[in-house]
């Protein structure tokens, strides 16, 4: 670390760049930048002050340096990540912790000392031959109690450009807050690349998160989920801070569900990656505020929430004109900025799996020149686009975004929290918990989901994923459950808590619902939180009445909803629910230190309710056997 940061910066930066940095009156910023320059030794440093000219410089740099390729439509570009870096790297992503710290589950940790040594070794001179980019952003709206100012250092213009679309600009916020700012810090080094600009140093890939030092290090990485510091990496820092301050950082969408008489009800929803979070937020008839990360605060006895981000890094596979008309439109409209990653490019146009039109017979994708016969480095056929291929855009470009709500410094008032995973055999499509405690324990903290391509590794394996946040936790899991329970104590009007399951199948493995049915579950939730509909009380929660769903299916989708469908979808599967409780209890007992005692009690109460229902009604119970309340 240079002794006098400002003198060091003055001596090492070109005068114009130095002036932009010196104008931020925050010694921590100067020390952080000086320290990273001394370590990574870039050829030059560019400081972005968020002026149109600086932002444009970075956008152009991404193309000029080959990190993005211009596509036929104006403003649209494509980016490729290495074949080995197509999802979040859970194995090499670790929290830096003091010796002896155990967070529970398989949360990956490394002791601070060895981590620092390793980073110093790997990052030494790693920006030689490259330009260091320094950017300022704000998580949450600016000038808000939710705002967290962030400094991002990267040598990737693609990362800097992506963050420009995904986050609020923060240079002015840093200048305004000066040395009082409580900042998060991010450093990303791409490392060595091949002629296609994809990362080659796979074995030295590291993502280390230092919560105590409020700093994230990402080295030899390229996929956005591993490099875009403000996304999932910042979530760990925010969860750590939220624990100290009594608020919540959640893997949640925010949306307005439209009810009778023009009513708009704000809902927050937690779903693991690739389990319908974005498609729920984007239900065409409703209003979108966010699709991935939210901060929640208990203010005046209610939950208020903001979208941490201002853009979308969405999964493109399956996006088609019929199911996703709003996104489809933007993906095909010139004039605004859009980055496609890991799609198939042919004739300057992007293509992806399940887009609803035939794919071209050849093109370029993350593996290089592609034909249906192309084999990847693992000897397997390369799909035309990667299942985790994505698009990046600013939310203001989507016509269903409520920009006023998005930028409201006070956030939106949340009436319902929804938790949903990829569950083929247990939960009904929608159910309401009996109250805050039951909801947090039996729905949120008991969430499980089958793995997807969003993370590296095998797909389709059922995993424990409390609040859909397991991948991002930085406090012990038991403590995190405790934080959620305590949060409810500050609420006089708590939101309703709901469990949803879009993926329930019959015994033959056939999905019992259509993709578009989810709008009905949301509409029912909207009615429930206003007390407009009755429900049936089952051992696991309140479920809808057939007649209410029938009306909602007709109104929202213009289709009938038979009693037979209702019975198949809402049948209570008692053996599966009991097995789930056993799995969850076992997981908490064996791998989660400091689990709140209430968790075991509430799950035991649910188990007893299920056992007595089984005694009276059998293993598989028609929803109509349960009383209406
Ligand atoms: C997710 O995987 O949950 C995402 C994309 O939202 S990533 O940036 O990889 O986290
Ligand atoms: Mn996500």
Coordinates of C-alpha atoms and ligand atoms in Angstrom, one line a residue:
X1 CA 0.0 0.0 0.0
X2 CA 1.6 3.3 -1.0
X3 CA 2.2 5.6 2.0
X4 CA 0.4 8.7 0.7
X5 CA -2.3 7.6 -1.6
X6 CA -3.0 11.0 -3.2
X7 CA 0.7 11.7 -3.9
X8 CA 0.9 8.2 -5.4
X9 CA -2.1 8.7 -7.5
X10 CA -0.9 12.2 -8.6
X11 CA 2.4 10.6 -9.7
X12 CA 0.8 7.6 -11.5
X13 CA -2.3 8.9 -13.1
X14 CA -2.7 11.2 -16.1
X15 CA -3.7 14.7 -14.8
X16 CA -7.3 14.6 -16.0
X17 CA -7.9 11.2 -14.5
X18 CA -6.2 12.2 -11.2
X19 CA -8.5 15.3 -11.0
X20 CA -11.6 13.1 -11.2
X21 CA -10.4 10.9 -8.4
X22 CA -9.2 13.7 -6.2
X23 CA -12.6 15.4 -6.5
X24 CA -14.0 12.6 -4.5
X25 CA -13.2 13.7 -0.9
X26 CA -12.8 10.2 0.6
X27 CA -9.4 8.9 1.6
X28 CA -10.6 5.3 1.6
X29 CA -11.4 5.6 -2.1
X30 CA -7.9 7.0 -2.8
X31 CA -6.2 4.3 -0.7
X32 CA -8.2 1.5 -2.4
X33 CA -7.4 2.7 -5.9
X34 CA -3.7 3.4 -5.1
X35 CA -3.3 0.0 -3.4
X36 CA -4.8 -1.9 -6.4
X37 CA -2.6 0.1 -8.9
X38 CA 0.5 -0.8 -6.9
X39 CA -0.5 -4.4 -6.9
X40 CA -2.0 -5.0 -10.4
X41 CA 0.3 -2.5 -12.2
X42 CA -2.0 -1.5 -15.1
X43 CA -0.5 0.3 -18.1
X44 CA -3.0 3.2 -17.5
X45 CA -5.9 4.2 -15.4
X46 CA -9.3 5.5 -16.5
X47 CA -11.6 7.1 -14.0
X48 CA -15.2 7.4 -15.1
X49 CA -17.0 10.5 -13.7
X50 CA -20.4 9.4 -15.2
X51 CA -20.3 12.2 -17.8
X52 CA -21.8 11.2 -21.1
X53 CA -18.3 11.4 -22.6
X54 CA -16.8 9.0 -20.1
X55 CA -19.6 6.5 -20.2
X56 CA -19.4 6.5 -24.0
X57 CA -15.6 6.0 -23.9
X58 CA -16.1 2.7 -21.9
X59 CA -18.9 1.5 -24.2
X60 CA -16.7 2.0 -27.2
X61 CA -13.7 0.5 -25.4
X62 CA -15.7 -2.8 -25.0
X63 CA -16.1 -3.0 -28.7
X64 CA -12.6 -1.6 -29.7
X65 CA -10.9 -4.1 -27.4
X66 CA -12.9 -7.1 -28.8
X67 CA -14.8 -7.8 -25.5
X68 CA -18.1 -7.0 -27.3
X69 CA -19.0 -7.4 -30.9
X70 CA -21.4 -4.9 -32.6
X71 CA -24.6 -6.6 -33.9
X72 CA -26.8 -5.6 -36.8
X73 CA -29.2 -3.5 -34.6
X74 CA -27.8 -0.2 -33.5
X75 CA -26.8 -0.3 -29.8
X76 CA -26.8 -4.1 -29.6
X77 CA -23.6 -6.0 -28.9
X78 CA -22.6 -9.6 -28.1
X79 CA -20.1 -10.8 -25.5
X80 CA -18.6 -14.3 -25.0
X81 CA -17.3 -15.8 -21.8
X82 CA -14.8 -18.7 -21.8
X83 CA -16.3 -22.2 -22.3
X84 CA -15.3 -23.0 -18.7
X85 CA -16.9 -19.8 -17.2
X86 CA -20.6 -20.0 -18.1
X87 CA -22.1 -19.8 -14.7
X88 CA -21.5 -18.8 -11.1
X89 CA -18.4 -20.6 -9.9
X90 CA -19.5 -21.8 -6.4
X91 CA -16.4 -23.9 -5.9
X92 CA -14.0 -21.0 -6.2
X93 CA -16.2 -18.4 -4.6
X94 CA -15.4 -18.1 -0.9
X95 CA -16.0 -15.8 2.0
X96 CA -12.9 -14.7 3.7
X97 CA -13.4 -15.3 7.4
X98 CA -11.5 -15.2 10.7
X99 CA -10.1 -18.6 11.8
X100 CA -12.7 -21.0 13.3
X101 CA -15.7 -19.4 11.6
X102 CA -18.4 -21.9 10.3
X103 CA -21.4 -20.6 8.5
X104 CA -23.2 -23.9 8.0
X105 CA -24.4 -25.9 5.0
X106 CA -21.7 -26.0 2.3
X107 CA -21.1 -22.2 2.4
X108 CA -17.6 -22.0 1.2
X109 CA -15.1 -20.1 3.3
X110 CA -11.4 -19.4 3.5
X111 CA -9.3 -17.9 6.3
X112 CA -8.4 -14.3 5.7
X113 CA -4.6 -14.7 6.0
X114 CA -4.1 -17.4 3.3
X115 CA -6.7 -15.7 1.1
X116 CA -4.8 -12.4 1.2
X117 CA -1.6 -14.1 0.4
X118 CA -3.1 -16.0 -2.5
X119 CA -4.7 -12.8 -3.9
X120 CA -1.5 -10.9 -3.6
X121 CA 0.3 -13.6 -5.5
X122 CA -2.3 -14.0 -8.2
X123 CA -3.0 -10.3 -8.7
X124 CA 0.6 -9.1 -8.8
X125 CA 1.1 -7.4 -12.1
X126 CA -2.1 -9.0 -13.5
X127 CA -3.2 -5.8 -15.2
X128 CA 0.1 -5.3 -17.1
X129 CA -0.7 -4.4 -20.7
X130 CA -4.2 -3.4 -19.7
X131 CA -6.2 -0.3 -18.6
X132 CA -7.6 -0.1 -15.1
X133 CA -11.1 1.3 -15.1
X134 CA -12.5 3.0 -11.9
X135 CA -16.2 3.4 -11.7
X136 CA -18.7 4.7 -9.0
X137 CA -22.2 3.3 -8.6
X138 CA -25.0 3.2 -6.0
X139 CA -26.8 0.1 -4.9
X140 CA -30.5 1.1 -4.4
X141 CA -31.8 4.5 -5.4
X142 CA -29.5 7.4 -4.8
X143 CA -30.1 9.8 -1.9
X144 CA -32.1 7.2 0.0
X145 CA -31.8 5.4 3.4
X146 CA -31.3 2.3 1.2
X147 CA -28.3 3.7 -0.8
X148 CA -24.9 1.9 -0.7
X149 CA -22.2 3.7 -2.6
X150 CA -19.9 1.2 -4.4
X151 CA -16.5 1.6 -6.2
X152 CA -15.7 -0.9 -8.9
X153 CA -12.3 -1.4 -10.3
X154 CA -12.0 -3.6 -13.3
X155 CA -9.8 -4.1 -16.4
X156 CA -12.8 -5.3 -18.4
X157 CA -14.7 -2.7 -20.4
X158 CA -17.5 -5.2 -20.7
X159 CA -17.9 -5.4 -17.0
X160 CA -17.9 -1.6 -16.7
X161 CA -20.4 -1.3 -19.6
X162 CA -22.7 -4.0 -18.1
X163 CA -22.7 -2.2 -14.7
X164 CA -23.6 1.0 -16.5
X165 CA -26.8 -0.7 -17.6
X166 CA -27.4 -2.6 -14.4
X167 CA -26.8 0.0 -11.7
X168 CA -27.4 3.6 -10.8
X169 CA -24.5 5.9 -11.5
X170 CA -22.7 6.9 -8.3
X171 CA -20.0 9.5 -8.9
X172 CA -22.2 12.3 -7.7
X173 CA -23.3 10.3 -4.7
X174 CA -19.6 9.7 -3.7
X175 CA -18.9 13.4 -4.1
X176 CA -22.0 14.2 -2.0
X177 CA -21.3 11.8 0.8
X178 CA -17.5 12.5 0.9
X179 CA -15.6 10.8 3.7
X180 CA -18.8 9.9 5.5
X181 CA -19.7 7.3 2.9
X182 CA -19.9 3.7 4.1
X183 CA -18.8 2.1 0.8
X184 CA -18.4 -1.4 -0.7
X185 CA -15.3 -2.0 -2.8
X186 CA -14.8 -4.3 -5.8
X187 CA -11.7 -5.3 -7.8
X188 CA -11.9 -7.5 -10.8
X189 CA -8.9 -8.7 -12.9
X190 CA -9.7 -10.6 -16.1
X191 CA -6.3 -12.2 -16.2
X192 CA -4.8 -13.8 -19.4
X193 CA -7.1 -14.1 -22.4
X194 CA -6.9 -15.9 -25.8
X195 CA -7.4 -14.3 -29.2
X196 CA -11.2 -14.4 -28.7
X197 CA -10.7 -12.4 -25.5
X198 CA -11.9 -15.3 -23.4
X199 CA -10.3 -16.1 -20.1
X200 CA -7.7 -18.9 -20.1
X201 CA -6.4 -19.2 -16.5
X202 CA -9.2 -21.4 -15.3
X203 CA -7.2 -23.1 -12.5
X204 CA -6.4 -19.7 -10.9
X205 CA -10.0 -18.4 -11.0
X206 CA -10.9 -16.9 -7.6
X207 CA -13.8 -14.9 -6.2
X208 CA -13.0 -13.9 -2.6
X209 CA -15.4 -11.9 -0.5
X210 CA -14.1 -10.0 2.5
X211 CA -17.2 -8.9 4.5
X212 CA -15.2 -7.4 7.4
X213 CA -13.1 -5.4 4.9
X214 CA -16.2 -4.6 2.7
X215 CA -14.2 -5.7 -0.4
X216 CA -14.7 -8.3 -3.1
X217 CA -11.8 -9.7 -5.2
X218 CA -12.6 -11.5 -8.5
X219 CA -9.6 -12.8 -10.4
X220 CA -9.2 -14.6 -13.7
X221 CA -13.0 -14.5 -14.2
X222 CA -15.3 -13.5 -17.0
X223 CA -18.9 -14.7 -16.6
X224 CA -21.0 -11.7 -15.4
X225 CA -22.2 -13.6 -12.2
X226 CA -18.5 -13.9 -11.3
X227 CA -17.3 -10.5 -12.3
X228 CA -20.1 -8.0 -12.0
X229 CA -19.2 -7.1 -8.4
X230 CA -22.4 -5.2 -7.6
X231 CA -24.6 -8.2 -8.4
X232 CA -24.3 -11.4 -6.3
X233 CA -20.9 -10.5 -4.8
X234 CA -22.2 -7.3 -3.3
X235 CA -25.1 -9.3 -1.9
X236 CA -22.7 -11.0 0.5
X237 CA -21.5 -7.7 1.8
X238 CA -25.0 -6.3 2.1
X239 CA -26.3 -9.4 4.0
X240 CA -23.4 -9.0 6.4
X241 CA -24.3 -5.3 6.9
X242 CA -28.0 -6.0 7.1
X243 CA -27.4 -8.5 9.9
X244 CA -25.7 -5.8 11.9
X245 CA -28.4 -3.2 11.2
X246 CA -31.6 -5.2 11.3
X247 CA -32.8 -5.2 7.7
X248 CA -32.8 -7.8 4.9
X249 CA -31.0 -8.3 1.6
X250 CA -33.0 -10.8 -0.5
X251 CA -32.8 -12.6 -3.8
X252 CA -36.2 -11.2 -4.7
X253 CA -38.2 -9.7 -7.5
X254 CA -40.4 -6.7 -6.9
X255 CA -43.6 -6.3 -8.8
X256 CA -47.0 -4.6 -8.8
X257 CA -49.9 -7.1 -9.1
X258 CA -53.0 -5.4 -10.4
X259 CA -56.2 -6.1 -8.5
X260 CA -59.9 -5.1 -8.8
X261 CA -60.7 -1.4 -9.3
X262 CA -57.3 -0.4 -10.5
X263 CA -55.7 -1.5 -7.3
X264 CA -51.9 -2.2 -7.5
X265 CA -50.4 -4.4 -4.8
X266 CA -46.6 -4.6 -4.3
X267 CA -45.2 -8.1 -4.0
X268 CA -41.7 -9.4 -3.4
X269 CA -40.7 -12.9 -4.6
X270 CA -37.7 -15.1 -3.9
X271 CA -36.9 -17.9 -6.4
X272 CA -33.6 -19.6 -7.0
X273 CA -31.9 -18.8 -10.3
X274 CA -33.8 -20.2 -13.4
X275 CA -37.0 -20.9 -11.4
X276 CA -39.3 -18.2 -12.9
X277 CA -38.2 -15.1 -11.0
X278 CA -37.7 -12.9 -14.1
X279 CA -40.7 -14.4 -15.9
X280 CA -42.9 -13.7 -12.9
X281 CA -41.6 -10.1 -12.6
X282 CA -42.3 -9.7 -16.3
X283 CA -45.9 -11.1 -16.4
X284 CA -47.1 -8.8 -19.2
X285 CA -50.3 -7.7 -17.5
X286 CA -48.6 -6.5 -14.4
X287 CA -46.0 -3.9 -13.3
X288 CA -42.3 -4.6 -12.8
X289 CA -39.9 -2.9 -10.4
X290 CA -37.1 -5.5 -10.1
X291 CA -36.2 -9.1 -11.1
X292 CA -33.3 -10.2 -8.9
X293 CA -32.2 -8.4 -5.7
X294 CA -34.1 -6.3 -3.1
X295 CA -33.3 -4.6 0.1
X296 CA -36.1 -4.8 2.7
X297 CA -36.5 -2.5 5.7
X298 CA -39.1 -2.4 8.4
X299 CA -40.2 1.2 8.5
X300 CA -43.2 2.4 10.5
X301 CA -44.4 -1.2 11.0
X302 CA -44.5 -2.1 7.3
X303 CA -42.0 -3.6 4.9
X304 CA -40.6 -1.2 2.4
X305 CA -38.3 -2.4 -0.4
X306 CA -36.1 -1.2 -3.2
X307 CA -34.6 -2.8 -6.2
X308 CA -30.9 -2.8 -5.6
X309 CA -30.4 -2.7 -9.4
X310 CA -31.6 -0.6 -12.3
X311 CA -31.1 -3.2 -15.0
X312 CA -31.7 -6.8 -15.9
X313 CA -29.1 -9.6 -16.5
X314 CA -31.7 -12.1 -17.7
X315 CA -31.7 -15.6 -19.0
X316 CA -32.4 -15.6 -22.7
X317 CA -33.1 -19.3 -23.3
X318 CA -36.8 -19.8 -23.9
X319 CA -37.5 -16.1 -24.4
X320 CA -40.1 -16.0 -27.2
X321 CA -42.5 -13.6 -28.8
X322 CA -45.6 -15.2 -27.3
X323 CA -44.7 -15.8 -23.7
X324 CA -42.3 -12.8 -23.2
X325 CA -43.6 -10.1 -25.5
X326 CA -42.1 -7.1 -23.6
X327 CA -38.6 -8.5 -23.5
X328 CA -38.9 -9.9 -27.0
X329 CA -39.8 -6.4 -28.3
X330 CA -36.7 -4.8 -26.6
X331 CA -34.4 -7.5 -27.9
X332 CA -35.6 -6.7 -31.4
X333 CA -35.6 -2.9 -31.3
X334 CA -32.6 -0.8 -32.3
X335 CA -31.6 2.4 -30.5
X336 CA -31.0 1.4 -26.9
X337 CA -28.1 -0.5 -25.4
X338 CA -28.3 -4.3 -25.0
X339 CA -25.6 -6.8 -24.4
X340 CA -26.2 -10.4 -25.4
X341 CA -23.9 -12.9 -23.8
X342 CA -23.1 -16.5 -24.9
X343 CA -25.8 -16.6 -27.6
X344 CA -25.3 -17.8 -31.2
X345 CA -24.5 -15.0 -33.6
X346 CA -25.2 -15.4 -37.3
X347 CA -25.4 -12.6 -39.9
X348 CA -25.1 -10.1 -37.0
X349 CA -28.2 -11.4 -35.3
X350 CA -28.4 -13.2 -31.9
X351 CA -30.2 -16.6 -31.7
X352 CA -30.9 -18.8 -28.7
X353 CA -32.4 -22.1 -27.8
X354 CA -36.2 -22.1 -27.7
X355 CA -36.7 -18.7 -29.2
X356 CA -39.6 -20.0 -31.2
X357 CA -38.0 -19.6 -34.6
X358 CA -35.6 -22.1 -36.4
X359 CA -31.9 -21.6 -35.6
X360 CA -29.4 -21.0 -38.3
X361 CA -27.2 -24.0 -39.3
X362 CA -23.9 -22.2 -38.3
X363 CA -22.6 -19.1 -36.6
X364 CA -20.4 -18.1 -33.7
X365 CA -21.0 -18.8 -30.0
X366 CA -19.0 -19.2 -26.8
X367 CA -17.1 -22.1 -28.3
X368 CA -16.0 -20.2 -31.4
X369 CA -17.3 -21.1 -34.9
X370 CA -20.3 -23.3 -34.4
X371 CA -22.3 -25.9 -36.3
X372 CA -24.7 -28.5 -34.8
X373 CA -21.7 -31.0 -35.0
X374 CA -19.3 -28.8 -33.0
X375 CA -17.7 -30.5 -30.0
X376 CA -16.7 -28.6 -26.8
X377 CA -13.5 -29.1 -24.8
X378 CA -15.3 -31.8 -22.9
X379 CA -15.9 -33.8 -26.1
X380 CA -19.7 -33.2 -25.9
X381 CA -21.8 -31.5 -28.5
X382 CA -21.9 -27.7 -28.0
X383 CA -25.5 -26.4 -27.8
X384 CA -26.2 -23.4 -30.1
X385 CA -26.5 -21.0 -27.2
X386 CA -25.5 -21.8 -23.6
X387 CA -28.4 -22.6 -21.3
X388 CA -27.2 -19.7 -19.1
X389 CA -26.8 -17.3 -22.0
X390 CA -28.1 -13.9 -21.0
X391 CA -29.1 -10.4 -22.0
X392 CA -28.3 -7.2 -20.2
X393 CA -30.4 -4.1 -20.4
X394 CA -31.6 -1.1 -18.4
X395 CA -35.0 -1.5 -16.8
X396 CA -36.1 1.9 -18.1
X397 CA -36.1 0.3 -21.6
X398 CA -38.9 -2.1 -20.6
X399 CA -42.4 -0.7 -21.0
X400 CA -43.8 -2.5 -17.9
X401 CA -41.2 -0.9 -15.6
X402 CA -42.7 1.5 -13.0
X403 CA -39.8 3.9 -13.1
X404 CA -41.3 6.1 -10.4
X405 CA -41.5 3.2 -8.0
X406 CA -38.1 2.0 -9.0
X407 CA -36.5 5.4 -8.2
X408 CA -38.6 6.1 -5.1
X409 CA -35.9 6.8 -2.4
X410 CA -38.5 5.5 0.2
X411 CA -39.1 2.2 -1.6
X412 CA -42.4 0.5 -2.2
X413 CA -44.8 -0.9 0.5
X414 CA -44.7 -4.7 0.2
X415 CA -47.9 -6.6 1.0
X416 CA -46.8 -10.2 0.1
X417 CA -43.6 -12.2 0.2
X418 CA -43.5 -15.2 -2.1
X419 CA -41.1 -18.1 -2.0
X420 CA -40.8 -20.6 -4.8
X421 CA -38.4 -23.3 -5.9
X422 CA -38.2 -26.0 -8.6
X423 CA -40.1 -28.8 -6.9
X424 CA -41.5 -31.7 -9.0
X425 CA -43.4 -33.5 -6.3
X426 CA -44.3 -31.8 -3.0
X427 CA -45.7 -28.3 -2.9
X428 CA -49.0 -27.2 -4.4
X429 CA -48.9 -24.3 -6.9
X430 CA -49.8 -21.7 -4.3
X431 CA -50.5 -21.6 -0.6
X432 CA -50.5 -19.0 2.1
X433 CA -48.6 -19.5 5.4
X434 CA -50.6 -19.1 8.7
X435 CA -48.5 -16.0 9.7
X436 CA -45.0 -14.5 9.7
X437 CA -43.3 -17.2 11.8
X438 CA -44.9 -20.1 10.0
X439 CA -44.1 -18.5 6.6
X440 CA -40.5 -17.8 7.4
X441 CA -39.9 -21.2 8.8
X442 CA -42.1 -23.6 6.7
X443 CA -42.0 -21.7 3.4
X444 CA -38.9 -19.5 3.2
X445 CA -36.4 -21.4 5.4
X446 CA -37.6 -24.8 4.1
X447 CA -37.3 -23.9 0.4
X448 CA -35.7 -26.5 -1.7
X449 CA -34.9 -26.5 -5.4
X450 CA -33.5 -28.7 -8.1
X451 CA -30.2 -27.3 -9.5
X452 CA -30.0 -25.5 -12.9
X453 CA -27.4 -24.3 -15.4
X454 CA -27.1 -21.0 -13.5
X455 CA -24.3 -22.6 -11.5
X456 CA -21.5 -24.8 -12.7
X457 CA -22.1 -28.5 -12.0
X458 CA -24.8 -31.1 -12.3
X459 CA -28.4 -30.1 -13.0
X460 CA -31.6 -31.5 -11.5
X461 CA -30.3 -32.3 -8.0
X462 CA -32.7 -31.3 -5.2
X463 CA -30.9 -28.8 -2.9
X464 CA -31.7 -27.0 0.3
X465 CA -32.0 -23.3 -0.6
X466 CA -33.5 -21.2 2.2
X467 CA -35.1 -18.0 1.0
X468 CA -33.5 -18.9 -2.4
X469 CA -30.5 -17.1 -0.9
X470 CA -28.2 -19.9 0.1
X471 CA -25.6 -19.1 -2.6
X472 CA -25.2 -15.6 -1.3
X473 CA -25.3 -15.9 2.5
X474 CA -22.4 -14.3 4.5
X475 CA -23.8 -14.9 8.0
X476 CA -24.4 -18.3 9.6
X477 CA -27.5 -19.8 8.1
X478 CA -29.2 -20.2 11.5
X479 CA -28.5 -16.5 12.2
X480 CA -30.0 -15.6 8.8
X481 CA -33.2 -17.5 9.7
X482 CA -33.1 -15.6 13.0
X483 CA -32.7 -12.3 11.2
X484 CA -35.8 -13.0 9.2
X485 CA -37.8 -14.0 12.3
X486 CA -36.7 -10.9 14.2
X487 CA -37.5 -8.7 11.2
X488 CA -41.2 -9.7 11.7
X489 CA -41.1 -8.4 15.2
X490 CA -40.8 -4.8 13.9
X491 CA -43.9 -5.1 11.8
X492 CA -47.4 -4.1 12.8
X493 CA -48.8 -4.9 9.4
X494 CA -46.6 -7.8 8.2
X495 CA -47.0 -8.9 4.5
X496 CA -48.6 -12.3 3.8
X497 CA -46.2 -15.1 3.2
X498 CA -46.8 -17.5 0.3
X499 CA -45.2 -20.6 -1.1
X500 CA -45.5 -21.2 -4.8
X501 CA -44.4 -24.0 -7.1
X502 CA -44.5 -23.7 -10.9
X503 CA -42.9 -27.1 -11.4
X504 CA -45.3 -29.6 -9.8
X505 CA -45.6 -32.8 -11.9
X506 CA -47.9 -35.8 -12.0
X507 CA -46.7 -39.3 -11.3
X508 CA -45.7 -39.8 -14.9
X509 CA -43.5 -36.7 -14.8
X510 CA -45.7 -34.4 -16.7
X511 CA -46.0 -30.8 -15.6
X512 CA -49.4 -30.0 -14.2
X513 CA -49.3 -26.4 -15.1
X514 CA -48.7 -24.2 -18.1
X515 CA -45.9 -21.6 -17.9
X516 CA -48.5 -18.7 -18.1
X517 CA -50.6 -20.0 -15.2
X518 CA -48.4 -18.2 -12.6
X519 CA -50.4 -15.0 -13.2
X520 CA -53.4 -16.6 -11.6
X521 CA -51.4 -17.6 -8.5
X522 CA -50.2 -13.9 -8.2
X523 CA -53.7 -12.6 -8.7
X524 CA -55.0 -14.9 -5.9
X525 CA -52.2 -13.7 -3.6
X526 CA -53.3 -10.1 -4.4
X527 CA -56.9 -10.9 -3.4
X528 CA -55.8 -12.8 -0.3
X529 CA -53.7 -10.0 1.2
X530 CA -56.7 -7.7 0.9
X531 CA -59.0 -10.3 2.5
X532 CA -61.1 -10.5 -0.7
X533 CA -61.3 -14.3 -1.0
X534 CA -61.7 -17.2 1.4
X535 CA -59.4 -20.2 1.4
X536 CA -59.2 -23.8 2.5
X537 CA -57.1 -24.6 5.6
X538 CA -54.7 -27.5 5.0
X539 CA -52.0 -28.7 7.3
X540 CA -49.3 -26.8 5.3
X541 CA -51.2 -23.5 4.7
X542 CA -54.3 -21.9 3.1
X543 CA -55.0 -22.9 -0.5
X544 CA -57.4 -21.3 -3.0
X545 CA -61.0 -22.4 -3.6
X546 CA -61.7 -23.8 -7.1
X547 CA -64.4 -21.3 -7.8
X548 CA -62.0 -18.4 -7.2
X549 CA -59.3 -19.9 -9.4
X550 CA -61.9 -20.6 -12.1
X551 CA -62.8 -16.9 -12.2
X552 CA -59.2 -15.8 -12.2
X553 CA -58.3 -18.3 -15.0
X554 CA -61.1 -16.9 -17.0
X555 CA -60.3 -13.2 -16.3
X556 CA -56.6 -13.4 -16.6
X557 CA -56.0 -16.0 -19.2
X558 CA -59.4 -16.5 -20.9
X559 CA -59.4 -20.2 -20.3
X560 CA -61.4 -22.7 -18.3
X561 CA -60.1 -24.3 -15.1
X562 CA -61.6 -27.7 -14.5
X563 CA -62.2 -29.2 -11.1
X564 CA -60.0 -32.1 -12.3
X565 CA -57.1 -29.7 -12.8
X566 CA -57.6 -28.2 -9.4
X567 CA -57.7 -31.6 -7.8
X568 CA -54.5 -32.8 -9.5
X569 CA -52.6 -29.6 -8.8
X570 CA -53.8 -28.9 -5.2
X571 CA -53.9 -32.5 -4.0
X572 CA -52.1 -32.6 -0.7
X573 CA -49.2 -35.1 -1.0
X574 CA -48.7 -36.0 2.6
X575 CA -45.8 -38.6 2.2
X576 CA -43.8 -36.1 0.2
X577 CA -44.5 -33.2 2.6
X578 CA -43.5 -35.4 5.5
X579 CA -40.3 -36.5 3.8
X580 CA -39.6 -32.9 3.1
X581 CA -39.9 -31.9 6.7
X582 CA -37.6 -34.8 7.6
X583 CA -35.0 -33.6 5.1
X584 CA -35.2 -30.0 6.3
X585 CA -34.9 -30.9 10.0
X586 CA -32.0 -33.2 9.3
X587 CA -30.2 -30.5 7.3
X588 CA -30.6 -27.9 10.0
X589 CA -29.7 -30.4 12.8
X590 CA -26.6 -31.7 11.0
X591 CA -25.2 -28.7 9.1
X592 CA -26.6 -25.4 10.5
X593 CA -25.2 -24.3 13.8
X594 CA -27.3 -21.8 15.8
X595 CA -30.6 -22.7 14.2
X596 CA -33.4 -20.9 16.2
X597 CA -35.3 -23.4 18.4
X598 CA -38.6 -22.2 16.9
X599 CA -37.7 -23.7 13.6
X600 CA -37.8 -27.2 15.0
X601 CA -41.0 -26.5 16.9
X602 CA -42.9 -25.0 14.0
X603 CA -41.9 -27.8 11.7
X604 CA -42.9 -30.4 14.3
X605 CA -46.3 -28.7 14.6
X606 CA -46.6 -29.0 10.8
X607 CA -45.6 -32.7 10.9
X608 CA -48.2 -33.4 13.5
X609 CA -50.9 -31.7 11.4
X610 CA -49.9 -33.8 8.4
X611 CA -49.9 -37.0 10.4
X612 CA -53.3 -36.4 11.8
X613 CA -54.7 -35.5 8.3
X614 CA -53.2 -38.7 7.0
X615 CA -54.9 -40.7 9.7
X616 CA -58.3 -39.3 8.7
X617 CA -57.9 -38.8 5.0
X618 CA -55.1 -41.0 3.7
X619 CA -51.9 -40.2 1.9
X620 CA -53.1 -38.2 -1.0
X621 CA -55.9 -35.8 -0.2
X622 CA -58.3 -33.9 -2.5
X623 CA -58.2 -30.2 -1.7
X624 CA -62.0 -30.2 -1.3
X625 CA -61.7 -32.3 1.8
X626 CA -60.2 -29.3 3.6
X627 CA -62.5 -26.7 5.4
X628 CA -63.1 -23.2 4.0
X629 CA -62.3 -20.3 6.3
Ligands
LIG1 C1 -28.5 -15.8 -10.7 O1 -27.8 -16.7 -11.1 O2 -29.2 -15.8 -9.7 C2 -28.5 -14.5 -11.5 C3 -27.4 -14.3 -12.4 O3 -29.3 -13.7 -11.2 S1 -25.9 -14.2 -11.7 O4 -25.4 -12.8 -11.9 O5 -25.0 -15.2 -12.2 O6 -26.1 -14.3 -10.2
LIG2 MN1 -30.3 -14.1 -9.3

